[in-house]
CSV table of C-alpha atoms and ligand atoms in Angstrom, one decimal:
chain,number,residue,atom,x,y,z
A,616,MET,CA,7.0,29.4,-16.6
A,617,ASN,CA,7.4,32.8,-15.1
A,618,THR,CA,6.2,34.5,-11.8
A,619,SER,CA,3.7,37.0,-13.3
A,620,LEU,CA,0.0,37.0,-12.5
A,621,ASP,CA,-0.5,37.3,-16.2
A,622,TYR,CA,1.2,34.0,-16.8
A,623,ALA,CA,-0.9,32.3,-14.1
A,624,ASN,CA,-4.0,33.7,-15.7
A,625,GLN,CA,-3.1,32.5,-19.1
A,626,GLN,CA,-2.6,29.0,-17.8
A,627,ASP,CA,-6.2,29.2,-16.5
A,628,LEU,CA,-7.3,30.4,-19.8
A,629,ILE,CA,-5.9,27.5,-21.7
A,630,ASP,CA,-6.9,25.0,-18.9
A,631,PRO,CA,-9.7,22.5,-20.4
A,632,LEU,CA,-10.8,21.7,-17.0
A,633,LEU,CA,-11.2,25.3,-15.8
A,634,SER,CA,-15.1,25.3,-15.9
A,635,PHE,CA,-15.1,22.4,-13.3
A,636,ARG,CA,-14.4,24.9,-10.6
A,637,ASN,CA,-18.0,26.3,-11.1
A,638,LYS,CA,-19.4,22.9,-10.3
A,639,PHE,CA,-18.1,23.5,-6.7
A,640,HIS,CA,-19.0,25.7,-3.6
A,641,ILE,CA,-16.0,27.6,-2.6
A,642,PRO,CA,-16.0,28.9,0.9
A,643,LYS,CA,-15.8,32.4,1.8
A,644,ASP,CA,-14.0,34.3,4.4
A,645,LYS,CA,-15.6,36.9,6.7
A,646,ASP,CA,-15.4,39.6,4.2
A,647,GLY,CA,-17.2,37.5,1.6
A,648,ARG,CA,-14.0,36.9,-0.4
A,649,GLU,CA,-13.5,33.2,-1.7
A,650,VAL,CA,-10.7,31.6,0.4
A,651,LEU,CA,-7.8,30.0,-1.0
A,652,TYR,CA,-8.7,26.5,-0.6
A,653,LEU,CA,-5.6,24.2,-0.7
A,654,CYS,CA,-7.0,21.4,1.8
A,655,GLY,CA,-8.7,18.9,-0.7
A,656,ASN,CA,-6.3,16.4,0.8
A,657,SER,CA,-8.1,16.7,4.0
A,658,LEU,CA,-11.7,17.5,3.1
A,659,GLY,CA,-12.7,17.9,-0.5
A,660,LEU,CA,-15.1,20.8,-1.3
A,661,MET,CA,-18.9,20.2,-1.9
A,662,PRO,CA,-20.1,19.8,-5.5
A,663,LYS,CA,-23.2,22.0,-6.2
A,664,ILE,CA,-25.0,19.0,-7.4
A,665,THR,CA,-24.6,17.2,-4.2
A,666,ARG,CA,-27.4,18.8,-2.6
A,667,GLU,CA,-29.8,17.7,-5.3
A,668,TYR,CA,-28.6,14.0,-5.4
A,669,ILE,CA,-29.3,13.8,-1.5
A,670,LEU,CA,-32.5,15.8,-1.8
A,671,GLN,CA,-33.7,13.1,-4.3
A,672,GLU,CA,-33.1,10.5,-1.6
A,673,LEU,CA,-34.9,12.5,1.1
A,674,GLU,CA,-38.0,13.1,-1.1
A,675,ASP,CA,-38.2,9.5,-2.0
A,676,TRP,CA,-37.9,8.4,1.7
A,677,LYS,CA,-40.5,11.1,2.6
A,678,ASN,CA,-42.9,9.9,-0.1
A,679,LEU,CA,-42.2,6.2,-0.4
A,680,GLY,CA,-41.1,5.0,3.1
A,681,VAL,CA,-39.8,1.5,2.9
A,682,GLU,CA,-41.0,1.2,-0.6
A,683,GLY,CA,-38.0,3.3,-1.7
A,684,HIS,CA,-35.9,0.1,-1.5
A,685,PHE,CA,-37.7,-0.8,-4.6
A,686,HIS,CA,-39.4,2.3,-6.1
A,687,ALA,CA,-37.1,5.1,-5.3
A,688,LYS,CA,-35.9,6.8,-8.5
A,689,ASN,CA,-32.6,5.1,-7.8
A,690,PRO,CA,-34.0,2.1,-5.7
A,691,TRP,CA,-31.9,1.9,-2.5
A,692,MET,CA,-31.6,-1.9,-2.4
A,693,PRO,CA,-29.0,-2.1,-5.3
A,694,TYR,CA,-27.9,1.6,-4.8
A,695,HIS,CA,-24.4,0.7,-4.0
A,696,GLU,CA,-24.2,-1.1,-7.4
A,697,LEU,CA,-24.3,2.3,-9.0
A,698,LEU,CA,-21.1,3.4,-7.4
A,699,ALA,CA,-18.9,0.3,-8.2
A,700,GLY,CA,-18.3,1.1,-12.0
A,701,PRO,CA,-17.4,4.7,-11.6
A,702,MET,CA,-15.4,4.1,-8.5
A,703,ALA,CA,-13.6,1.3,-10.3
A,704,GLU,CA,-12.8,3.7,-13.1
A,705,ILE,CA,-11.1,6.1,-10.4
A,706,VAL,CA,-8.8,3.4,-9.1
A,707,GLY,CA,-8.3,1.3,-12.4
A,708,ALA,CA,-10.0,-1.7,-11.4
A,709,LEU,CA,-12.8,-4.0,-12.7
A,710,PRO,CA,-16.2,-3.1,-11.3
A,711,SER,CA,-16.5,-6.4,-9.5
A,712,GLU,CA,-13.3,-5.7,-7.6
A,713,VAL,CA,-14.7,-2.5,-5.9
A,714,VAL,CA,-17.2,-2.0,-3.4
A,715,VAL,CA,-18.2,1.1,-1.3
A,716,MET,CA,-18.9,0.5,2.3
A,717,ASN,CA,-18.0,1.4,5.9
A,718,SER,CA,-15.3,3.7,6.6
A,719,LEU,CA,-11.7,3.6,5.9
A,720,THR,CA,-10.2,2.2,9.2
A,721,VAL,CA,-13.1,-0.1,9.6
A,722,ASN,CA,-12.3,-1.6,5.9
A,723,LEU,CA,-8.5,-1.8,6.9
A,724,HIS,CA,-9.5,-4.0,9.7
A,725,LEU,CA,-12.0,-6.0,7.7
A,726,LEU,CA,-9.3,-6.5,4.9
A,727,MET,CA,-6.7,-7.4,7.3
A,728,VAL,CA,-9.0,-10.2,8.7
A,729,SER,CA,-9.0,-11.8,5.3
A,730,PHE,CA,-5.4,-10.8,4.3
A,731,TYR,CA,-3.3,-10.7,7.4
A,732,ARG,CA,-2.8,-14.4,8.2
A,733,PRO,CA,0.2,-14.7,10.4
A,734,THR,CA,2.0,-17.8,11.2
A,735,LYS,CA,5.0,-18.5,13.6
A,736,THR,CA,7.7,-18.1,10.9
A,737,ARG,CA,5.7,-15.3,8.9
A,738,HIS,CA,4.0,-12.8,11.0
A,739,LYS,CA,5.4,-9.4,10.1
A,740,ILE,CA,3.8,-6.5,8.6
A,741,LEU,CA,5.8,-4.0,6.7
A,742,PHE,CA,4.2,-0.6,6.6
A,743,ASP,CA,4.6,3.0,5.5
A,744,TYR,CA,7.3,5.3,7.1
A,745,SER,CA,5.4,7.7,9.2
A,746,PRO,CA,1.9,6.4,8.4
A,747,PHE,CA,-1.4,8.0,9.3
A,748,PRO,CA,-1.9,7.3,13.0
A,749,SER,CA,-5.1,5.4,12.4
A,750,ASP,CA,-3.3,2.9,10.1
A,751,ARG,CA,-0.5,2.4,12.8
A,752,TYR,CA,-3.2,1.8,15.5
A,753,ALA,CA,-5.1,-0.7,13.2
A,754,ILE,CA,-2.0,-2.7,12.3
A,755,SER,CA,-0.8,-2.8,15.9
A,756,SER,CA,-4.0,-4.1,17.1
A,757,GLN,CA,-4.3,-6.7,14.4
A,758,VAL,CA,-0.9,-7.9,15.4
A,759,LYS,CA,-1.9,-8.1,19.1
A,760,PHE,CA,-5.1,-9.7,18.1
A,761,HIS,CA,-3.3,-12.6,16.7
A,762,GLY,CA,-1.1,-13.1,19.7
A,763,PHE,CA,2.0,-11.4,18.2
A,764,ASP,CA,4.1,-8.5,19.8
A,765,PRO,CA,4.1,-5.3,17.8
A,766,LYS,CA,7.7,-4.7,18.6
A,767,GLU,CA,8.6,-7.8,16.7
A,768,SER,CA,6.0,-8.0,14.1
A,769,MET,CA,5.7,-4.4,12.9
A,770,ILE,CA,8.5,-3.1,10.6
A,771,GLU,CA,8.3,0.5,9.6
A,772,LEU,CA,9.9,1.6,6.3
A,773,LYS,CA,12.8,4.0,6.7
A,774,PRO,CA,13.7,7.1,4.7
A,775,ASN,CA,17.0,7.1,3.0
A,776,GLY,CA,19.1,9.6,4.8
A,777,ASP,CA,18.5,13.4,5.6
A,778,ASP,CA,15.4,13.6,3.5
A,779,GLU,CA,12.0,12.1,4.3
A,780,ILE,CA,11.7,10.0,1.2
A,781,VAL,CA,11.6,6.3,1.1
A,782,SER,CA,13.5,5.0,-2.1
A,783,ILE,CA,12.2,2.1,-4.0
A,784,GLY,CA,15.7,0.6,-3.1
A,785,ASN,CA,15.0,0.8,0.5
A,786,VAL,CA,11.8,-1.0,0.1
A,787,GLN,CA,13.4,-3.5,-2.0
A,788,LYS,CA,16.1,-4.2,0.6
A,789,MET,CA,13.6,-4.6,3.5
A,790,ILE,CA,11.6,-7.1,1.4
A,791,GLU,CA,14.7,-9.0,0.4
A,792,GLU,CA,16.1,-9.2,3.8
A,793,GLN,CA,12.8,-10.0,5.8
A,794,GLY,CA,10.3,-11.1,3.1
A,795,ASP,CA,10.1,-14.6,4.2
A,796,GLN,CA,8.9,-13.2,7.7
A,797,ILE,CA,6.6,-10.8,6.3
A,798,ALA,CA,2.9,-11.7,6.0
A,799,LEU,CA,1.6,-8.5,4.7
A,800,ILE,CA,3.0,-5.3,3.2
A,801,LEU,CA,0.5,-2.4,3.8
A,802,ILE,CA,1.6,0.9,2.3
A,803,GLY,CA,0.0,4.3,1.7
A,804,GLY,CA,-0.4,4.9,-1.9
A,805,VAL,CA,0.6,8.5,-1.2
A,806,ASN,CA,2.1,9.2,2.2
A,807,TYR,CA,-0.2,11.7,4.2
A,808,TYR,CA,2.7,13.7,5.6
A,809,THR,CA,5.4,13.9,2.9
A,810,GLY,CA,3.1,13.5,-0.2
A,811,GLN,CA,5.4,10.8,-1.4
A,812,ALA,CA,3.7,8.4,-4.0
A,813,TYR,CA,4.8,4.9,-3.9
A,814,ASP,CA,5.2,2.7,-7.0
A,815,ILE,CA,2.3,0.3,-6.5
A,816,LYS,CA,3.1,-2.0,-9.5
A,817,GLU,CA,6.9,-2.4,-8.2
A,818,ILE,CA,6.1,-2.9,-4.6
A,819,THR,CA,3.4,-5.4,-5.4
A,820,ALA,CA,5.8,-7.5,-7.6
A,821,LEU,CA,8.7,-7.3,-5.0
A,822,GLY,CA,6.2,-8.4,-2.3
A,823,HIS,CA,4.6,-11.2,-4.3
A,824,ALA,CA,8.0,-12.5,-5.5
A,825,LYS,CA,8.6,-13.2,-1.7
A,826,GLY,CA,5.1,-14.6,-1.1
A,827,CYS,CA,3.8,-11.7,0.8
A,828,ILE,CA,0.3,-10.3,0.6
A,829,VAL,CA,0.3,-6.7,-0.6
A,830,GLY,CA,-2.3,-4.1,0.2
A,831,PHE,CA,-2.5,-0.3,0.0
A,832,ASP,CA,-4.2,2.4,1.8
A,833,LEU,CA,-5.2,5.0,-0.9
A,834,ALA,CA,-6.7,7.6,1.2
A,835,HIS,CA,-4.4,10.2,-0.3
A,836,ALA,CA,-4.1,8.5,-3.7
A,837,ALA,CA,-7.6,7.9,-4.8
A,838,GLY,CA,-8.9,10.8,-7.0
A,839,ASN,CA,-5.4,12.3,-6.9
A,840,LEU,CA,-3.3,9.8,-9.0
A,841,HIS,CA,-4.3,8.0,-12.1
A,842,LEU,CA,-4.2,4.3,-10.5
A,843,ASN,CA,-4.3,0.9,-12.2
A,844,LEU,CA,-5.1,-1.5,-9.3
A,845,HIS,CA,-6.2,-4.3,-11.4
A,846,ASP,CA,-3.0,-4.5,-13.7
A,847,ASP,CA,-0.6,-3.6,-10.8
A,848,GLY,CA,-2.0,-6.4,-9.0
A,849,PRO,CA,-2.1,-5.6,-5.3
A,850,ASP,CA,-4.3,-8.0,-3.3
A,851,PHE,CA,-6.5,-5.3,-1.8
A,852,ALA,CA,-6.9,-1.6,-1.2
A,853,ALA,CA,-9.1,0.8,0.7
A,854,TRP,CA,-9.5,4.5,0.6
A,855,CYS,CA,-11.8,7.2,2.0
A,856,SER,CA,-14.0,9.4,-0.2
A,857,TYR,CA,-14.1,12.6,1.7
A,858,LYS,CA,-10.6,13.8,0.7
A,859,TYR,CA,-10.0,14.1,-3.1
A,860,LEU,CA,-13.1,12.4,-3.7
A,861,ASN,CA,-15.2,15.3,-2.4
A,862,SER,CA,-18.0,13.1,-0.9
A,863,GLY,CA,-18.6,14.9,2.4
A,864,PRO,CA,-17.4,14.6,5.9
A,865,GLY,CA,-17.0,11.0,7.2
A,866,SER,CA,-18.4,9.7,3.9
A,867,LEU,CA,-18.0,6.0,3.0
A,868,SER,CA,-14.9,4.2,2.0
A,869,GLY,CA,-14.0,2.4,-1.2
A,870,CYS,CA,-12.4,-1.2,-1.1
A,871,PHE,CA,-10.6,-3.0,-3.8
A,872,ILE,CA,-10.1,-6.8,-3.7
A,873,HIS,CA,-8.3,-8.3,-6.6
A,874,GLU,CA,-10.4,-10.7,-8.5
A,875,ARG,CA,-7.9,-13.7,-7.9
A,876,HIS,CA,-9.5,-13.8,-4.4
A,877,HIS,CA,-13.1,-13.6,-5.2
A,878,HIS,CA,-13.6,-17.3,-5.3
A,879,ASN,CA,-11.3,-18.4,-2.6
A,880,SER,CA,-13.5,-20.0,0.0
A,881,GLU,CA,-10.5,-20.6,2.3
A,882,LEU,CA,-10.3,-16.9,3.0
A,883,PRO,CA,-11.5,-16.1,6.5
A,884,ARG,CA,-13.8,-13.0,6.7
A,885,PHE,CA,-16.3,-11.4,9.0
A,886,ALA,CA,-19.6,-11.7,7.4
A,887,GLY,CA,-22.9,-9.9,7.3
A,888,TRP,CA,-26.1,-10.3,5.3
A,889,TRP,CA,-25.3,-7.6,2.8
A,890,GLY,CA,-22.3,-9.8,1.7
A,891,HIS,CA,-24.7,-12.9,1.2
A,892,ASP,CA,-25.6,-14.0,-2.3
A,893,LYS,CA,-28.3,-11.6,-3.5
A,894,LYS,CA,-30.5,-14.3,-5.0
A,895,THR,CA,-31.2,-15.8,-1.4
A,896,ARG,CA,-30.5,-12.9,0.8
A,897,PHE,CA,-34.0,-12.4,1.7
A,898,LEU,CA,-34.7,-16.2,2.3
A,899,MET,CA,-33.1,-15.4,5.6
A,900,GLY,CA,-31.4,-18.7,5.6
A,901,ASP,CA,-28.9,-19.9,8.3
A,902,GLU,CA,-25.9,-20.5,6.0
A,903,PHE,CA,-23.7,-17.6,4.7
A,904,LYS,CA,-23.0,-17.7,1.0
A,905,PRO,CA,-20.8,-14.9,0.0
A,906,ILE,CA,-21.2,-13.0,-3.3
A,907,ASP,CA,-18.3,-13.9,-5.3
A,908,THR,CA,-17.1,-10.3,-6.0
A,909,ALA,CA,-15.8,-7.5,-3.7
A,910,GLU,CA,-19.4,-7.1,-2.5
A,911,GLY,CA,-19.1,-10.4,-0.7
A,912,TRP,CA,-17.0,-8.4,2.1
A,913,GLN,CA,-20.0,-6.2,2.8
A,914,LEU,CA,-21.7,-6.5,6.2
A,915,SER,CA,-24.5,-4.1,6.5
A,916,ASN,CA,-27.0,-2.3,4.0
A,917,PRO,CA,-25.2,1.0,3.4
A,918,PRO,CA,-26.3,4.5,4.2
A,919,VAL,CA,-28.0,5.9,1.0
A,920,LEU,CA,-27.5,9.6,2.1
A,921,SER,CA,-23.8,9.1,2.0
A,922,MET,CA,-23.8,7.0,-1.2
A,923,ALA,CA,-25.8,9.9,-2.9
A,924,ALA,CA,-23.0,12.4,-2.1
A,925,ILE,CA,-20.5,9.8,-3.6
A,926,ARG,CA,-22.6,9.4,-6.7
A,927,ALA,CA,-22.8,13.2,-7.2
A,928,SER,CA,-18.9,13.3,-6.9
A,929,LEU,CA,-18.2,10.4,-9.1
A,930,ASP,CA,-20.3,11.9,-11.9
A,931,ILE,CA,-18.1,15.0,-11.9
A,932,PHE,CA,-15.1,12.7,-11.9
A,933,ALA,CA,-16.3,10.8,-14.8
A,934,GLU,CA,-16.9,13.9,-16.8
A,935,ALA,CA,-13.5,15.2,-16.2
A,936,GLY,CA,-11.7,12.0,-16.5
A,937,MET,CA,-8.8,10.8,-14.3
A,938,VAL,CA,-6.2,11.2,-17.2
A,939,ASN,CA,-7.1,14.8,-17.7
A,940,LEU,CA,-7.1,15.6,-14.1
A,941,GLN,CA,-3.7,14.0,-13.6
A,942,LYS,CA,-2.3,15.8,-16.5
A,943,LYS,CA,-3.5,19.3,-15.1
A,944,SER,CA,-2.5,18.2,-11.6
A,945,LYS,CA,1.2,17.8,-12.8
A,946,LEU,CA,1.2,21.3,-14.4
A,947,LEU,CA,-0.5,22.9,-11.4
A,948,THR,CA,1.6,21.4,-8.8
A,949,ALA,CA,5.0,22.0,-10.8
A,950,TYR,CA,3.9,25.5,-11.1
A,951,LEU,CA,3.2,25.8,-7.4
A,952,GLU,CA,6.7,24.2,-6.5
A,953,TYR,CA,8.3,26.6,-9.1
A,954,LEU,CA,6.8,29.8,-7.4
A,955,ILE,CA,7.5,28.5,-3.8
A,956,LEU,CA,11.4,27.9,-4.6
A,957,GLN,CA,11.7,31.5,-6.0
A,958,GLU,CA,12.4,33.0,-2.7
A,959,ASN,CA,13.1,32.1,1.0
A,960,ASN,CA,14.9,28.9,0.1
A,961,GLU,CA,17.1,29.2,3.2
A,962,ASN,CA,13.9,29.2,5.3
A,963,ILE,CA,12.0,26.3,3.8
A,964,HIS,CA,12.4,23.0,2.2
A,965,ILE,CA,9.9,21.1,0.4
A,966,ILE,CA,9.9,17.4,1.5
A,967,THR,CA,7.7,16.1,-1.1
A,968,PRO,CA,9.7,14.5,-3.9
A,969,SER,CA,10.4,16.8,-6.8
A,970,ASP,CA,10.1,14.0,-9.4
A,971,PRO,CA,6.5,14.4,-10.6
A,972,SER,CA,6.2,10.5,-10.8
A,973,GLN,CA,6.8,10.3,-7.2
A,974,ARG,CA,3.9,12.6,-5.9
A,975,GLY,CA,0.4,13.6,-6.5
A,976,CYS,CA,-0.8,17.3,-6.1
A,977,GLN,CA,0.3,17.8,-2.5
A,978,LEU,CA,3.4,19.5,-1.5
A,979,SER,CA,4.7,19.5,2.1
A,980,ILE,CA,6.7,22.5,3.0
A,981,GLN,CA,8.9,22.2,5.8
A,982,MET,CA,10.0,25.2,7.9
A,983,LYS,CA,13.5,25.5,9.0
A,984,ASN,CA,12.5,27.7,12.0
A,985,PRO,CA,9.1,26.7,12.6
A,986,ASP,CA,6.9,29.6,13.8
A,987,LYS,CA,3.3,28.8,14.2
A,988,ARG,CA,2.7,32.6,13.5
A,989,LEU,CA,3.2,32.0,9.9
A,990,PHE,CA,0.4,29.7,9.6
A,991,GLN,CA,-2.0,32.1,11.5
A,992,TYR,CA,-0.8,34.6,8.9
A,993,LEU,CA,-1.8,32.3,6.1
A,994,THR,CA,-5.1,31.7,7.7
A,995,GLU,CA,-5.7,35.5,8.3
A,996,HIS,CA,-4.9,36.0,4.6
A,997,GLY,CA,-7.6,33.6,3.4
A,998,VAL,CA,-5.4,30.5,2.9
A,999,ILE,CA,-7.0,27.3,4.1
A,1000,ALA,CA,-4.1,24.8,4.2
A,1001,ASP,CA,-3.0,22.4,6.9
A,1002,TRP,CA,-0.3,22.6,9.6
A,1003,ARG,CA,1.3,19.4,10.7
A,1004,GLU,CA,3.4,19.6,14.0
A,1005,PRO,CA,6.2,20.3,14.3
A,1006,ASP,CA,7.0,22.2,11.2
A,1007,VAL,CA,5.1,21.3,8.1
A,1008,ILE,CA,2.6,23.1,6.1
A,1009,ARG,CA,0.7,20.9,3.6
A,1010,VAL,CA,-0.8,22.4,0.4
A,1011,ALA,CA,-2.8,20.4,-2.0
A,1012,PRO,CA,-3.9,22.2,-5.3
A,1013,THR,CA,-6.5,20.0,-6.7
A,1014,PRO,CA,-7.2,20.0,-10.3
A,1015,LEU,CA,-10.9,20.0,-10.1
A,1016,TYR,CA,-11.3,23.4,-8.4
A,1017,ASN,CA,-8.0,25.0,-7.9
A,1018,THR,CA,-6.6,27.4,-10.4
A,1019,PHE,CA,-3.1,28.6,-11.4
A,1020,GLU,CA,-4.1,32.0,-10.0
A,1021,ASP,CA,-4.7,30.3,-6.6
A,1022,THR,CA,-1.3,28.8,-6.6
A,1023,TRP,CA,0.1,32.2,-7.6
A,1024,ARG,CA,-1.8,34.2,-4.8
A,1025,PHE,CA,-0.8,31.5,-2.3
A,1026,SER,CA,2.9,31.8,-3.1
A,1027,LYS,CA,2.7,35.5,-2.7
A,1028,ILE,CA,1.1,35.2,0.7
A,1029,LEU,CA,3.5,32.5,1.9
A,1030,HIS,CA,6.6,34.6,0.9
A,1031,ALA,CA,5.2,37.7,2.5
A,1032,GLY,CA,4.6,35.7,5.7
A,1033,LEU,CA,8.1,34.1,5.5
A,1034,ASP,CA,9.6,37.6,5.1
A,1035,THR,CA,7.7,38.6,8.3
A,1036,PHE,CA,8.1,35.6,10.6
A,1037,THR,CA,11.7,34.0,9.8
B,85,PLP,C1,-7.6,10.2,6.4
B,85,PLP,C2,-6.9,8.9,6.5
B,85,PLP,C3,-7.5,7.9,7.4
B,85,PLP,C4,-9.0,8.3,8.2
B,85,PLP,O1,-9.5,7.1,8.6
B,85,PLP,P1,-11.0,7.2,8.7
B,85,PLP,O2,-11.2,5.8,9.1
B,85,PLP,O3,-11.7,7.5,7.5
B,85,PLP,O4,-11.3,8.2,9.9
B,85,PLP,C5,-6.9,6.8,7.7
B,85,PLP,N1,-5.6,6.4,7.0
B,85,PLP,C6,-5.1,7.3,6.2
B,85,PLP,C7,-3.8,7.0,5.4
B,85,PLP,C8,-5.7,8.5,5.9
B,85,PLP,O5,-5.1,9.5,5.0
């Protein structure tokens, strides 16, 4: 590796995924120049084919009305089934273990209805250090809903010392000490703030050994890491599709429910007609009979326009392949890290683990003397990144549409900004 633009350009030329950038609309700044988009961890860019996929459904609606449920080019009635296979591929699950429905926080609640079953002696939820606020609110409200006190029943993982990273040793210690009282472990696959990736397999094994249910919020992991949910064995997971999965603002969430739970009729769940046995759904009977796959957790017939956007995106992922994406991602992020650490080290600190196996593409850069003018400087120079109060800039070069040149240009702008504002 070296710091020349030539080197960055060479890396782009030998990148087998380079052409995928052309499949996306890259936003432009006011001078018509493509922005440096490093914000795919917040909202992924729009694939060019998405318009076509959505227009198809609008056309079919226009021309067919209700008949589109059966006679659309992609009939709406089973439309969600088209997503299960490719979405399962993204997270390493069986198609029967995956369903696309609702939005993420809604699904966390529905999954906790089934998988957080507190008792007097086992009522705690062990959750991520500094989780995304929605997860904290959801967990806290579930605890209260069951009549427990969040102060006693919520235990937050803690980082090791002066850094922001939670070691597996820390997770293990908490599970060993309190496992008998933990009903549920619910952790982010990748922490949204630090970018730390947790070891799903290891945490699942530790939790299961103590009789805990284990679930993951994969909002920052799906489409970012190469996952193996079925083999790693967590009980459930949920993620959104609008971050790394490029399916548009507020688009639907993916859910994973391990097949070991599919036939368990003891599991409580909130039910709706779309989770009912397909053969008898339209008999409109009184008795709920759940589908014996993850689909059995569905409530409503899902929005086809949102699913069309997800389909477009999943087609691109299928073509690129998660293994190839992860391979490029590791190179791209390591290169960005290298460039960032060339200068200004007294002013910044990357809180994301430097070990590539403990992160995805995101790097979280902490300012020693936080000055928000730096972030404005980045924005004025065409960088779309994300500032988290009080002092962290998150950048996420995504392997589908970011280039080595992007990371090179970003590091130049970052260092020029740091020279000016620190
Ligand atoms: C983005 C994100 C959410 C957002 O939840 P929505 O219900 O989709 O609004 C929740 N949790 C985590 C960890 C996230 O990263």
